Protein backbone atom coordinates (compact mmCIF):
# COMPACT_ATOMS: atom_id res chain seq x y z
CA UNK A 1 0.00 0.00 0.00
CA UNK A 2 1.36 3.47 -0.83
CA UNK A 3 2.06 5.84 2.01
CA UNK A 4 -1.08 7.69 3.08
CA UNK A 5 -0.32 9.90 6.10
CA UNK A 6 -3.59 9.44 7.95
CA UNK A 7 -3.47 5.67 7.38
CA UNK A 8 -0.08 5.30 9.14
CA UNK A 9 -1.79 3.63 12.06
CA UNK A 10 -2.34 0.11 13.28
CA UNK A 11 -3.93 -2.61 11.22
CA UNK A 12 -6.96 -2.34 13.48
CA UNK A 13 -7.57 1.22 12.34
CA UNK A 14 -7.42 0.18 8.70
CA UNK A 15 -9.84 -2.67 9.39
CA UNK A 16 -12.32 -0.29 11.04
CA UNK A 17 -12.01 2.06 8.06
CA UNK A 18 -12.68 -0.79 5.63
CA UNK A 19 -15.82 -1.85 7.52
CA UNK A 20 -17.13 1.71 7.43
CA UNK A 21 -16.45 2.06 3.72
CA UNK A 22 -18.15 -1.24 2.96
CA UNK A 23 -21.30 -0.18 4.77
CA UNK A 24 -21.48 2.93 2.57
CA UNK A 25 -21.18 0.92 -0.61
CA UNK A 26 -17.67 2.20 -1.32
CA UNK A 27 -15.15 -0.11 -2.89
CA UNK A 28 -11.75 -1.48 -2.34
CA UNK A 29 -10.64 -2.81 1.06
CA UNK A 30 -9.46 -6.39 1.28
CA UNK A 31 -12.03 -7.79 3.70
CA UNK A 32 -10.79 -11.37 3.68
CA UNK A 33 -13.49 -14.03 3.65
CA UNK A 34 -16.16 -12.21 5.68
CA UNK A 35 -19.55 -12.46 4.00
CA UNK A 36 -22.02 -10.08 5.59
CA UNK A 37 -25.64 -9.16 6.08
CA UNK A 38 -26.04 -5.36 6.08
CA UNK A 39 -29.08 -3.23 6.94
CA UNK A 40 -28.94 0.35 5.64
CA UNK A 41 -30.82 3.16 3.99
CA UNK A 42 -31.20 3.16 0.22
CA UNK A 43 -27.52 3.35 -0.74
CA UNK A 44 -27.78 5.52 -3.85
CA UNK A 45 -28.34 8.95 -2.26
CA UNK A 46 -25.89 8.59 0.65
CA UNK A 47 -24.02 11.86 0.89
CA UNK A 48 -20.47 10.85 1.76
CA UNK A 49 -17.77 11.89 -0.65
CA UNK A 50 -14.63 9.86 -1.13
CA UNK A 51 -11.23 9.94 -2.74
CA UNK A 52 -9.96 6.97 -4.73
CA UNK A 53 -6.41 5.76 -4.14
CA UNK A 54 -5.82 3.80 -7.37
CA UNK A 55 -2.70 1.90 -6.31
CA UNK A 56 -4.38 0.28 -3.32
CA UNK A 57 -8.05 0.32 -4.27
CA UNK A 58 -8.82 2.00 -0.92
CA UNK A 59 -11.24 4.90 -0.94
CA UNK A 60 -10.35 7.45 1.70
CA UNK A 61 -13.24 9.37 3.19
CA UNK A 62 -13.07 13.12 2.58
CA UNK A 63 -16.28 13.88 4.45
CA UNK A 64 -18.52 11.87 6.81
CA UNK A 65 -21.74 10.30 5.52
CA UNK A 66 -24.69 12.67 5.43
CA UNK A 67 -28.13 11.10 5.80
CA UNK A 68 -30.36 11.96 2.84
CA UNK A 69 -33.37 14.27 2.96
CA UNK A 70 -36.84 12.79 2.81
CA UNK A 71 -39.62 14.56 0.91
CA UNK A 72 -43.40 14.46 0.89
CA UNK A 73 -45.37 13.97 -2.30
CA UNK A 74 -45.85 17.72 -2.70
CA UNK A 75 -42.30 18.74 -1.88
CA UNK A 76 -42.15 19.29 1.89
CA UNK A 77 -38.58 18.38 2.77
CA UNK A 78 -37.06 17.08 6.01
CA UNK A 79 -33.41 16.55 6.91
CA UNK A 80 -32.95 13.02 8.18
CA UNK A 81 -30.77 13.52 11.27
CA UNK A 82 -30.41 9.87 12.21
CA UNK A 83 -32.12 6.51 11.87
CA UNK A 84 -31.61 3.23 13.69
CA UNK A 85 -33.20 -0.17 13.95
CA UNK A 86 -32.89 -3.16 16.25
CA UNK A 87 -33.56 -6.52 14.62
CA UNK A 88 -33.89 -10.08 15.91
CA UNK A 89 -35.11 -13.49 14.76
CA UNK A 90 -33.54 -13.07 11.32
CA UNK A 91 -34.44 -15.81 8.82
CA UNK A 92 -32.89 -15.93 5.35
CA UNK A 93 -34.46 -18.30 2.86
CA UNK A 94 -31.99 -20.20 0.69
CA UNK A 95 -32.83 -20.52 -3.00
CA UNK A 96 -31.44 -22.19 -6.10
CA UNK A 97 -32.10 -25.66 -4.72
CA UNK A 98 -29.70 -25.20 -1.79
CA UNK A 99 -30.33 -27.03 1.46
CA UNK A 100 -28.74 -26.81 4.88
CA UNK A 101 -26.21 -29.52 3.95
CA UNK A 102 -24.86 -27.22 1.22
CA UNK A 103 -23.98 -24.40 3.63
CA UNK A 104 -23.45 -26.19 6.94
CA UNK A 105 -19.66 -26.29 6.69
CA UNK A 106 -19.57 -22.53 6.05
CA UNK A 107 -21.98 -21.37 8.74
CA UNK A 108 -20.27 -18.61 10.76
CA UNK A 109 -20.46 -18.65 14.54
CA UNK A 110 -23.84 -17.42 15.72
CA UNK A 111 -25.75 -18.64 12.66
CA UNK A 112 -27.79 -21.78 12.18
CA UNK A 113 -29.76 -23.50 9.44
CA UNK A 114 -33.16 -25.18 9.66
CA UNK A 115 -35.13 -27.06 7.04
CA UNK A 116 -38.59 -28.20 8.09
CA UNK A 117 -40.03 -30.91 5.87
CA UNK A 118 -41.59 -29.43 2.75
CA UNK A 119 -40.12 -25.94 3.37
CA UNK A 120 -37.04 -24.16 2.00
CA UNK A 121 -33.83 -24.25 4.01
CA UNK A 122 -33.41 -21.13 6.14
CA UNK A 123 -30.26 -19.57 7.60
CA UNK A 124 -30.98 -18.05 11.02
CA UNK A 125 -29.43 -15.33 13.19
CA UNK A 126 -31.02 -14.83 16.59
CA UNK A 127 -29.81 -11.32 17.41
CA UNK A 128 -30.77 -8.82 18.57
CA UNK A 129 -28.56 -6.47 16.58
CA UNK A 130 -28.58 -2.67 16.89
CA UNK A 131 -27.90 -0.97 13.55
CA UNK A 132 -27.25 2.63 12.53
CA UNK A 133 -28.95 2.85 9.14
CA UNK A 134 -27.09 5.80 7.54
CA UNK A 135 -23.77 3.98 7.99
CA UNK A 136 -24.98 0.39 8.12
CA UNK A 137 -22.76 -0.20 11.15
CA UNK A 138 -23.80 -2.81 13.73
CA UNK A 139 -23.19 -2.18 17.43
CA UNK A 140 -20.46 -4.49 18.73
CA UNK A 141 -21.09 -7.19 16.13
CA UNK A 142 -20.70 -8.29 12.54
CA UNK A 143 -23.59 -10.18 10.97
CA UNK A 144 -21.89 -12.89 8.94
CA UNK A 145 -23.57 -15.25 6.49
CA UNK A 146 -22.49 -18.32 4.55
CA UNK A 147 -22.08 -17.71 0.79
CA UNK A 148 -25.03 -19.06 -1.15
CA UNK A 149 -28.15 -18.17 -3.09
CA UNK A 150 -30.84 -16.22 -1.26
CA UNK A 151 -34.31 -15.02 -2.13
CA UNK A 152 -36.09 -13.72 0.98
CA UNK A 153 -35.41 -12.39 4.46
CA UNK A 154 -37.79 -12.15 7.43
CA UNK A 155 -37.00 -10.42 10.72
CA UNK A 156 -38.66 -8.92 13.78
CA UNK A 157 -37.96 -5.53 15.32
CA UNK A 158 -36.41 -5.77 18.77
CA UNK A 159 -36.42 -3.35 21.70
CA UNK A 160 -36.93 0.28 20.57
CA UNK A 161 -37.91 -0.96 17.10
CA UNK A 162 -37.19 1.49 14.29
CA UNK A 163 -36.65 5.20 14.94
CA UNK A 164 -35.80 8.11 12.65
CA UNK A 165 -35.32 11.73 13.70
CA UNK A 166 -35.89 14.60 11.24
CA UNK A 167 -35.80 18.38 11.11
CA UNK A 168 -37.86 20.51 8.74
CA UNK A 169 -35.60 21.72 5.93
CA UNK A 170 -37.04 25.22 5.90
CA UNK A 171 -37.28 25.75 9.65
CA UNK A 172 -34.87 23.76 11.82
CA UNK A 173 -36.73 24.78 14.98
CA UNK A 174 -39.14 21.90 14.45
CA UNK A 175 -39.18 18.38 13.16
CA UNK A 176 -40.84 15.02 13.52
CA UNK A 177 -39.89 11.49 14.49
CA UNK A 178 -40.86 8.35 12.61
CA UNK A 179 -41.03 4.99 14.33
CA UNK A 180 -42.09 1.38 14.21
CA UNK A 181 -42.69 -0.50 17.49
CA UNK A 182 -40.92 -3.49 18.95
CA UNK A 183 -42.41 -6.75 17.69
CA UNK A 184 -43.14 -5.50 14.15
CA UNK A 185 -42.61 -8.37 11.67
CA UNK A 186 -40.90 -7.38 8.43
CA UNK A 187 -39.94 -9.20 5.25
CA UNK A 188 -38.61 -8.55 1.76
CA UNK A 189 -38.33 -10.92 -1.18
CA UNK A 190 -36.20 -10.33 -4.27
CA UNK A 191 -37.74 -10.69 -7.72
CA UNK A 192 -35.11 -13.31 -8.60
CA UNK A 193 -32.53 -15.44 -6.83
CA UNK A 194 -29.57 -13.48 -5.44
CA UNK A 195 -26.12 -15.09 -5.48
CA UNK A 196 -24.03 -14.06 -2.47
CA UNK A 197 -20.35 -14.67 -3.15
CA UNK A 198 -17.68 -15.18 -0.52
CA UNK A 199 -16.55 -11.78 0.77
CA UNK A 200 -19.70 -10.08 -0.52
CA UNK A 201 -22.74 -8.64 1.22
CA UNK A 202 -26.48 -9.19 1.24
CA UNK A 203 -28.11 -5.81 1.81
CA UNK A 204 -31.53 -4.98 3.24
CA UNK A 205 -32.19 -1.35 2.35
CA UNK A 206 -34.89 0.84 3.84
CA UNK A 207 -36.20 3.05 1.02
CA UNK A 208 -36.40 6.46 2.69
CA UNK A 209 -37.61 7.98 -0.60
CA UNK A 210 -40.94 6.19 -0.10
CA UNK A 211 -41.68 7.07 3.52
CA UNK A 212 -43.54 10.34 2.83
CA UNK A 213 -44.03 10.04 -0.93
CA UNK A 214 -47.81 9.50 -0.84
CA UNK A 215 -48.50 12.37 1.59
CA UNK A 216 -49.35 16.01 0.62
CA UNK A 217 -47.80 17.34 3.84
CA UNK A 218 -46.99 20.81 2.53
CA UNK A 219 -50.62 21.47 1.63
CA UNK A 220 -51.83 20.07 4.96
CA UNK A 221 -49.36 22.24 6.85
CA UNK A 222 -50.29 25.38 4.94
CA UNK A 223 -54.06 24.97 5.38
CA UNK A 224 -53.82 24.25 9.10
CA UNK A 225 -54.57 20.53 9.05
CA UNK A 226 -51.24 19.95 10.79
CA UNK A 227 -51.03 21.68 14.21
CA UNK A 228 -48.19 24.19 14.40
CA UNK A 229 -47.21 24.48 18.10
CA UNK A 230 -44.28 22.60 19.60
CA UNK A 231 -40.77 21.58 18.48
CA UNK A 232 -41.92 18.09 17.45
CA UNK A 233 -44.92 17.35 15.27
CA UNK A 234 -46.41 13.91 14.95
CA UNK A 235 -47.90 12.64 11.71
CA UNK A 236 -50.65 11.13 13.84
CA UNK A 237 -51.88 14.68 14.54
CA UNK A 238 -52.55 15.51 10.88
CA UNK A 239 -56.16 15.75 9.74
CA UNK A 240 -57.95 16.69 6.54
CA UNK A 241 -56.44 15.28 3.35
CA UNK A 242 -53.54 13.87 5.41
CA UNK A 243 -55.73 11.93 7.83
CA UNK A 244 -53.97 8.69 8.75
CA UNK A 245 -50.56 10.03 7.70
CA UNK A 246 -48.81 8.31 10.61
CA UNK A 247 -50.11 4.87 9.67
CA UNK A 248 -49.37 5.46 6.00
CA UNK A 249 -45.76 6.44 6.74
CA UNK A 250 -45.26 3.46 9.06
CA UNK A 251 -46.67 1.15 6.41
CA UNK A 252 -44.23 2.56 3.84
CA UNK A 253 -41.28 2.10 6.21
CA UNK A 254 -42.34 -1.48 6.90
CA UNK A 255 -43.06 -2.59 3.35
CA UNK A 256 -40.80 -0.53 1.08
CA UNK A 257 -37.59 -2.50 1.46
CA UNK A 258 -35.05 -3.61 -1.12
CA UNK A 259 -32.85 -6.71 -1.12
CA UNK A 260 -29.68 -6.95 -3.17
CA UNK A 261 -26.21 -8.48 -3.16
CA UNK A 262 -22.87 -6.78 -3.72
CA UNK A 263 -19.37 -8.07 -4.17
CA UNK A 264 -18.06 -6.19 -1.11
mmCIF file of C-alpha atoms in Angstrom:
data_model
loop_
_atom_site.group_PDB
_atom_site.id
_atom_site.type_symbol
_atom_site.label_atom_id
_atom_site.label_comp_id
_atom_site.label_asym_id
_atom_site.label_seq_id
_atom_site.Cartn_x
_atom_site.Cartn_y
_atom_site.Cartn_z
ATOM 1 C CA UNK A 1 0.000 0.000 0.000
ATOM 2 C CA UNK A 2 1.361 3.469 -0.833
ATOM 3 C CA UNK A 3 2.062 5.843 2.008
ATOM 4 C CA UNK A 4 -1.082 7.691 3.082
ATOM 5 C CA UNK A 5 -0.320 9.905 6.101
ATOM 6 C CA UNK A 6 -3.590 9.435 7.949
ATOM 7 C CA UNK A 7 -3.467 5.674 7.380
ATOM 8 C CA UNK A 8 -0.075 5.303 9.137
ATOM 9 C CA UNK A 9 -1.789 3.632 12.059
ATOM 10 C CA UNK A 10 -2.339 0.114 13.280
ATOM 11 C CA UNK A 11 -3.927 -2.614 11.221
ATOM 12 C CA UNK A 12 -6.964 -2.342 13.478
ATOM 13 C CA UNK A 13 -7.570 1.224 12.341
ATOM 14 C CA UNK A 14 -7.421 0.184 8.702
ATOM 15 C CA UNK A 15 -9.842 -2.668 9.394
ATOM 16 C CA UNK A 16 -12.321 -0.287 11.043
ATOM 17 C CA UNK A 17 -12.009 2.059 8.057
ATOM 18 C CA UNK A 18 -12.680 -0.788 5.630
ATOM 19 C CA UNK A 19 -15.821 -1.853 7.516
ATOM 20 C CA UNK A 20 -17.132 1.710 7.427
ATOM 21 C CA UNK A 21 -16.447 2.058 3.719
ATOM 22 C CA UNK A 22 -18.148 -1.237 2.960
ATOM 23 C CA UNK A 23 -21.300 -0.178 4.770
ATOM 24 C CA UNK A 24 -21.482 2.928 2.571
ATOM 25 C CA UNK A 25 -21.181 0.924 -0.609
ATOM 26 C CA UNK A 26 -17.673 2.196 -1.324
ATOM 27 C CA UNK A 27 -15.148 -0.111 -2.891
ATOM 28 C CA UNK A 28 -11.754 -1.476 -2.343
ATOM 29 C CA UNK A 29 -10.644 -2.811 1.061
ATOM 30 C CA UNK A 30 -9.463 -6.388 1.278
ATOM 31 C CA UNK A 31 -12.027 -7.790 3.699
ATOM 32 C CA UNK A 32 -10.788 -11.374 3.675
ATOM 33 C CA UNK A 33 -13.490 -14.026 3.653
ATOM 34 C CA UNK A 34 -16.159 -12.209 5.682
ATOM 35 C CA UNK A 35 -19.548 -12.462 3.996
ATOM 36 C CA UNK A 36 -22.015 -10.076 5.591
ATOM 37 C CA UNK A 37 -25.643 -9.163 6.080
ATOM 38 C CA UNK A 38 -26.037 -5.361 6.084
ATOM 39 C CA UNK A 39 -29.076 -3.225 6.943
ATOM 40 C CA UNK A 40 -28.938 0.354 5.642
ATOM 41 C CA UNK A 41 -30.820 3.165 3.991
ATOM 42 C CA UNK A 42 -31.195 3.163 0.220
ATOM 43 C CA UNK A 43 -27.523 3.352 -0.741
ATOM 44 C CA UNK A 44 -27.778 5.519 -3.853
ATOM 45 C CA UNK A 45 -28.337 8.948 -2.256
ATOM 46 C CA UNK A 46 -25.890 8.587 0.652
ATOM 47 C CA UNK A 47 -24.022 11.859 0.887
ATOM 48 C CA UNK A 48 -20.474 10.845 1.764
ATOM 49 C CA UNK A 49 -17.768 11.889 -0.653
ATOM 50 C CA UNK A 50 -14.628 9.856 -1.133
ATOM 51 C CA UNK A 51 -11.227 9.938 -2.744
ATOM 52 C CA UNK A 52 -9.960 6.972 -4.726
ATOM 53 C CA UNK A 53 -6.412 5.763 -4.136
ATOM 54 C CA UNK A 54 -5.817 3.800 -7.366
ATOM 55 C CA UNK A 55 -2.701 1.895 -6.308
ATOM 56 C CA UNK A 56 -4.381 0.282 -3.317
ATOM 57 C CA UNK A 57 -8.052 0.322 -4.265
ATOM 58 C CA UNK A 58 -8.820 1.996 -0.924
ATOM 59 C CA UNK A 59 -11.242 4.898 -0.939
ATOM 60 C CA UNK A 60 -10.348 7.450 1.697
ATOM 61 C CA UNK A 61 -13.238 9.368 3.193
ATOM 62 C CA UNK A 62 -13.067 13.116 2.576
ATOM 63 C CA UNK A 63 -16.284 13.877 4.451
ATOM 64 C CA UNK A 64 -18.519 11.870 6.812
ATOM 65 C CA UNK A 65 -21.737 10.301 5.518
ATOM 66 C CA UNK A 66 -24.688 12.670 5.431
ATOM 67 C CA UNK A 67 -28.131 11.104 5.803
ATOM 68 C CA UNK A 68 -30.357 11.963 2.840
ATOM 69 C CA UNK A 69 -33.370 14.270 2.962
ATOM 70 C CA UNK A 70 -36.844 12.790 2.813
ATOM 71 C CA UNK A 71 -39.615 14.565 0.912
ATOM 72 C CA UNK A 72 -43.403 14.460 0.888
ATOM 73 C CA UNK A 73 -45.370 13.973 -2.298
ATOM 74 C CA UNK A 74 -45.855 17.722 -2.703
ATOM 75 C CA UNK A 75 -42.300 18.741 -1.883
ATOM 76 C CA UNK A 76 -42.152 19.293 1.894
ATOM 77 C CA UNK A 77 -38.579 18.384 2.774
ATOM 78 C CA UNK A 78 -37.057 17.082 6.006
ATOM 79 C CA UNK A 79 -33.410 16.545 6.907
ATOM 80 C CA UNK A 80 -32.948 13.022 8.184
ATOM 81 C CA UNK A 81 -30.775 13.524 11.267
ATOM 82 C CA UNK A 82 -30.409 9.868 12.209
ATOM 83 C CA UNK A 83 -32.122 6.506 11.874
ATOM 84 C CA UNK A 84 -31.605 3.231 13.690
ATOM 85 C CA UNK A 85 -33.195 -0.173 13.947
ATOM 86 C CA UNK A 86 -32.891 -3.158 16.247
ATOM 87 C CA UNK A 87 -33.561 -6.525 14.623
ATOM 88 C CA UNK A 88 -33.889 -10.076 15.911
ATOM 89 C CA UNK A 89 -35.111 -13.494 14.765
ATOM 90 C CA UNK A 90 -33.541 -13.070 11.318
ATOM 91 C CA UNK A 91 -34.437 -15.815 8.821
ATOM 92 C CA UNK A 92 -32.888 -15.934 5.348
ATOM 93 C CA UNK A 93 -34.464 -18.305 2.858
ATOM 94 C CA UNK A 94 -31.991 -20.205 0.691
ATOM 95 C CA UNK A 95 -32.828 -20.516 -2.996
ATOM 96 C CA UNK A 96 -31.436 -22.185 -6.103
ATOM 97 C CA UNK A 97 -32.099 -25.657 -4.719
ATOM 98 C CA UNK A 98 -29.701 -25.196 -1.792
ATOM 99 C CA UNK A 99 -30.326 -27.025 1.458
ATOM 100 C CA UNK A 100 -28.739 -26.812 4.877
ATOM 101 C CA UNK A 101 -26.207 -29.519 3.954
ATOM 102 C CA UNK A 102 -24.865 -27.220 1.222
ATOM 103 C CA UNK A 103 -23.982 -24.404 3.626
ATOM 104 C CA UNK A 104 -23.454 -26.191 6.940
ATOM 105 C CA UNK A 105 -19.663 -26.285 6.693
ATOM 106 C CA UNK A 106 -19.574 -22.528 6.045
ATOM 107 C CA UNK A 107 -21.982 -21.374 8.744
ATOM 108 C CA UNK A 108 -20.272 -18.607 10.758
ATOM 109 C CA UNK A 109 -20.455 -18.647 14.543
ATOM 110 C CA UNK A 110 -23.840 -17.420 15.725
ATOM 111 C CA UNK A 111 -25.749 -18.636 12.658
ATOM 112 C CA UNK A 112 -27.794 -21.785 12.183
ATOM 113 C CA UNK A 113 -29.765 -23.502 9.445
ATOM 114 C CA UNK A 114 -33.159 -25.185 9.664
ATOM 115 C CA UNK A 115 -35.127 -27.064 7.036
ATOM 116 C CA UNK A 116 -38.592 -28.199 8.086
ATOM 117 C CA UNK A 117 -40.026 -30.912 5.874
ATOM 118 C CA UNK A 118 -41.585 -29.427 2.754
ATOM 119 C CA UNK A 119 -40.123 -25.942 3.368
ATOM 120 C CA UNK A 120 -37.044 -24.158 2.003
ATOM 121 C CA UNK A 121 -33.833 -24.248 4.014
ATOM 122 C CA UNK A 122 -33.411 -21.127 6.136
ATOM 123 C CA UNK A 123 -30.261 -19.568 7.598
ATOM 124 C CA UNK A 124 -30.984 -18.050 11.024
ATOM 125 C CA UNK A 125 -29.432 -15.330 13.194
ATOM 126 C CA UNK A 126 -31.023 -14.831 16.589
ATOM 127 C CA UNK A 127 -29.812 -11.319 17.411
ATOM 128 C CA UNK A 128 -30.770 -8.816 18.570
ATOM 129 C CA UNK A 129 -28.560 -6.466 16.579
ATOM 130 C CA UNK A 130 -28.583 -2.674 16.894
ATOM 131 C CA UNK A 131 -27.899 -0.970 13.553
ATOM 132 C CA UNK A 132 -27.250 2.633 12.534
ATOM 133 C CA UNK A 133 -28.953 2.850 9.138
ATOM 134 C CA UNK A 134 -27.089 5.799 7.536
ATOM 135 C CA UNK A 135 -23.771 3.984 7.992
ATOM 136 C CA UNK A 136 -24.977 0.387 8.117
ATOM 137 C CA UNK A 137 -22.757 -0.202 11.154
ATOM 138 C CA UNK A 138 -23.801 -2.811 13.729
ATOM 139 C CA UNK A 139 -23.189 -2.182 17.431
ATOM 140 C CA UNK A 140 -20.459 -4.488 18.734
ATOM 141 C CA UNK A 141 -21.087 -7.186 16.133
ATOM 142 C CA UNK A 142 -20.702 -8.288 12.539
ATOM 143 C CA UNK A 143 -23.591 -10.181 10.967
ATOM 144 C CA UNK A 144 -21.890 -12.895 8.945
ATOM 145 C CA UNK A 145 -23.572 -15.253 6.486
ATOM 146 C CA UNK A 146 -22.489 -18.316 4.546
ATOM 147 C CA UNK A 147 -22.076 -17.709 0.791
ATOM 148 C CA UNK A 148 -25.029 -19.057 -1.146
ATOM 149 C CA UNK A 149 -28.148 -18.165 -3.085
ATOM 150 C CA UNK A 150 -30.840 -16.218 -1.260
ATOM 151 C CA UNK A 151 -34.313 -15.022 -2.133
ATOM 152 C CA UNK A 152 -36.091 -13.725 0.979
ATOM 153 C CA UNK A 153 -35.415 -12.392 4.458
ATOM 154 C CA UNK A 154 -37.791 -12.151 7.433
ATOM 155 C CA UNK A 155 -36.995 -10.422 10.720
ATOM 156 C CA UNK A 156 -38.660 -8.915 13.776
ATOM 157 C CA UNK A 157 -37.964 -5.526 15.320
ATOM 158 C CA UNK A 158 -36.409 -5.772 18.772
ATOM 159 C CA UNK A 159 -36.416 -3.351 21.702
ATOM 160 C CA UNK A 160 -36.928 0.285 20.573
ATOM 161 C CA UNK A 161 -37.907 -0.962 17.104
ATOM 162 C CA UNK A 162 -37.194 1.489 14.292
ATOM 163 C CA UNK A 163 -36.649 5.201 14.936
ATOM 164 C CA UNK A 164 -35.797 8.114 12.645
ATOM 165 C CA UNK A 165 -35.325 11.733 13.702
ATOM 166 C CA UNK A 166 -35.886 14.597 11.239
ATOM 167 C CA UNK A 167 -35.797 18.379 11.109
ATOM 168 C CA UNK A 168 -37.862 20.513 8.741
ATOM 169 C CA UNK A 169 -35.596 21.716 5.927
ATOM 170 C CA UNK A 170 -37.040 25.225 5.896
ATOM 171 C CA UNK A 171 -37.278 25.753 9.651
ATOM 172 C CA UNK A 172 -34.866 23.759 11.817
ATOM 173 C CA UNK A 173 -36.725 24.776 14.985
ATOM 174 C CA UNK A 174 -39.141 21.899 14.453
ATOM 175 C CA UNK A 175 -39.175 18.381 13.162
ATOM 176 C CA UNK A 176 -40.839 15.020 13.519
ATOM 177 C CA UNK A 177 -39.894 11.485 14.493
ATOM 178 C CA UNK A 178 -40.864 8.355 12.612
ATOM 179 C CA UNK A 179 -41.028 4.992 14.327
ATOM 180 C CA UNK A 180 -42.090 1.376 14.212
ATOM 181 C CA UNK A 181 -42.688 -0.502 17.486
ATOM 182 C CA UNK A 182 -40.919 -3.490 18.955
ATOM 183 C CA UNK A 183 -42.408 -6.748 17.688
ATOM 184 C CA UNK A 184 -43.141 -5.504 14.152
ATOM 185 C CA UNK A 185 -42.609 -8.369 11.673
ATOM 186 C CA UNK A 186 -40.896 -7.378 8.431
ATOM 187 C CA UNK A 187 -39.944 -9.199 5.247
ATOM 188 C CA UNK A 188 -38.610 -8.551 1.764
ATOM 189 C CA UNK A 189 -38.326 -10.922 -1.182
ATOM 190 C CA UNK A 190 -36.204 -10.331 -4.270
ATOM 191 C CA UNK A 191 -37.741 -10.691 -7.715
ATOM 192 C CA UNK A 192 -35.112 -13.308 -8.598
ATOM 193 C CA UNK A 193 -32.529 -15.439 -6.825
ATOM 194 C CA UNK A 194 -29.567 -13.485 -5.440
ATOM 195 C CA UNK A 195 -26.123 -15.094 -5.481
ATOM 196 C CA UNK A 196 -24.028 -14.061 -2.469
ATOM 197 C CA UNK A 197 -20.351 -14.667 -3.154
ATOM 198 C CA UNK A 198 -17.679 -15.176 -0.519
ATOM 199 C CA UNK A 199 -16.554 -11.781 0.773
ATOM 200 C CA UNK A 200 -19.703 -10.076 -0.521
ATOM 201 C CA UNK A 201 -22.744 -8.636 1.219
ATOM 202 C CA UNK A 202 -26.480 -9.190 1.235
ATOM 203 C CA UNK A 203 -28.106 -5.814 1.815
ATOM 204 C CA UNK A 204 -31.527 -4.984 3.242
ATOM 205 C CA UNK A 205 -32.188 -1.348 2.355
ATOM 206 C CA UNK A 206 -34.894 0.844 3.840
ATOM 207 C CA UNK A 207 -36.198 3.053 1.017
ATOM 208 C CA UNK A 208 -36.398 6.460 2.687
ATOM 209 C CA UNK A 209 -37.612 7.984 -0.596
ATOM 210 C CA UNK A 210 -40.942 6.185 -0.103
ATOM 211 C CA UNK A 211 -41.682 7.073 3.518
ATOM 212 C CA UNK A 212 -43.542 10.345 2.825
ATOM 213 C CA UNK A 213 -44.027 10.045 -0.931
ATOM 214 C CA UNK A 214 -47.808 9.498 -0.836
ATOM 215 C CA UNK A 215 -48.500 12.373 1.594
ATOM 216 C CA UNK A 216 -49.349 16.006 0.622
ATOM 217 C CA UNK A 217 -47.796 17.339 3.836
ATOM 218 C CA UNK A 218 -46.988 20.805 2.527
ATOM 219 C CA UNK A 219 -50.623 21.467 1.635
ATOM 220 C CA UNK A 220 -51.826 20.066 4.964
ATOM 221 C CA UNK A 221 -49.364 22.243 6.853
ATOM 222 C CA UNK A 222 -50.294 25.378 4.943
ATOM 223 C CA UNK A 223 -54.057 24.969 5.376
ATOM 224 C CA UNK A 224 -53.821 24.251 9.100
ATOM 225 C CA UNK A 225 -54.568 20.526 9.051
ATOM 226 C CA UNK A 226 -51.236 19.946 10.794
ATOM 227 C CA UNK A 227 -51.034 21.677 14.209
ATOM 228 C CA UNK A 228 -48.193 24.185 14.399
ATOM 229 C CA UNK A 229 -47.212 24.477 18.104
ATOM 230 C CA UNK A 230 -44.278 22.599 19.600
ATOM 231 C CA UNK A 231 -40.771 21.577 18.480
ATOM 232 C CA UNK A 232 -41.923 18.092 17.451
ATOM 233 C CA UNK A 233 -44.922 17.352 15.274
ATOM 234 C CA UNK A 234 -46.410 13.909 14.947
ATOM 235 C CA UNK A 235 -47.896 12.640 11.715
ATOM 236 C CA UNK A 236 -50.655 11.133 13.842
ATOM 237 C CA UNK A 237 -51.876 14.680 14.545
ATOM 238 C CA UNK A 238 -52.552 15.505 10.877
ATOM 239 C CA UNK A 239 -56.158 15.754 9.739
ATOM 240 C CA UNK A 240 -57.947 16.688 6.543
ATOM 241 C CA UNK A 241 -56.441 15.283 3.351
ATOM 242 C CA UNK A 242 -53.544 13.867 5.407
ATOM 243 C CA UNK A 243 -55.731 11.934 7.826
ATOM 244 C CA UNK A 244 -53.972 8.685 8.747
ATOM 245 C CA UNK A 245 -50.564 10.033 7.697
ATOM 246 C CA UNK A 246 -48.812 8.310 10.605
ATOM 247 C CA UNK A 247 -50.109 4.869 9.672
ATOM 248 C CA UNK A 248 -49.369 5.463 5.995
ATOM 249 C CA UNK A 249 -45.762 6.445 6.741
ATOM 250 C CA UNK A 250 -45.259 3.460 9.062
ATOM 251 C CA UNK A 251 -46.675 1.146 6.407
ATOM 252 C CA UNK A 252 -44.230 2.564 3.840
ATOM 253 C CA UNK A 253 -41.283 2.100 6.213
ATOM 254 C CA UNK A 254 -42.341 -1.485 6.902
ATOM 255 C CA UNK A 255 -43.058 -2.587 3.350
ATOM 256 C CA UNK A 256 -40.804 -0.533 1.076
ATOM 257 C CA UNK A 257 -37.585 -2.495 1.463
ATOM 258 C CA UNK A 258 -35.046 -3.614 -1.117
ATOM 259 C CA UNK A 259 -32.854 -6.709 -1.123
ATOM 260 C CA UNK A 260 -29.681 -6.953 -3.175
ATOM 261 C CA UNK A 261 -26.211 -8.481 -3.158
ATOM 262 C CA UNK A 262 -22.866 -6.782 -3.719
ATOM 263 C CA UNK A 263 -19.369 -8.066 -4.173
ATOM 264 C CA UNK A 264 -18.056 -6.187 -1.108
#
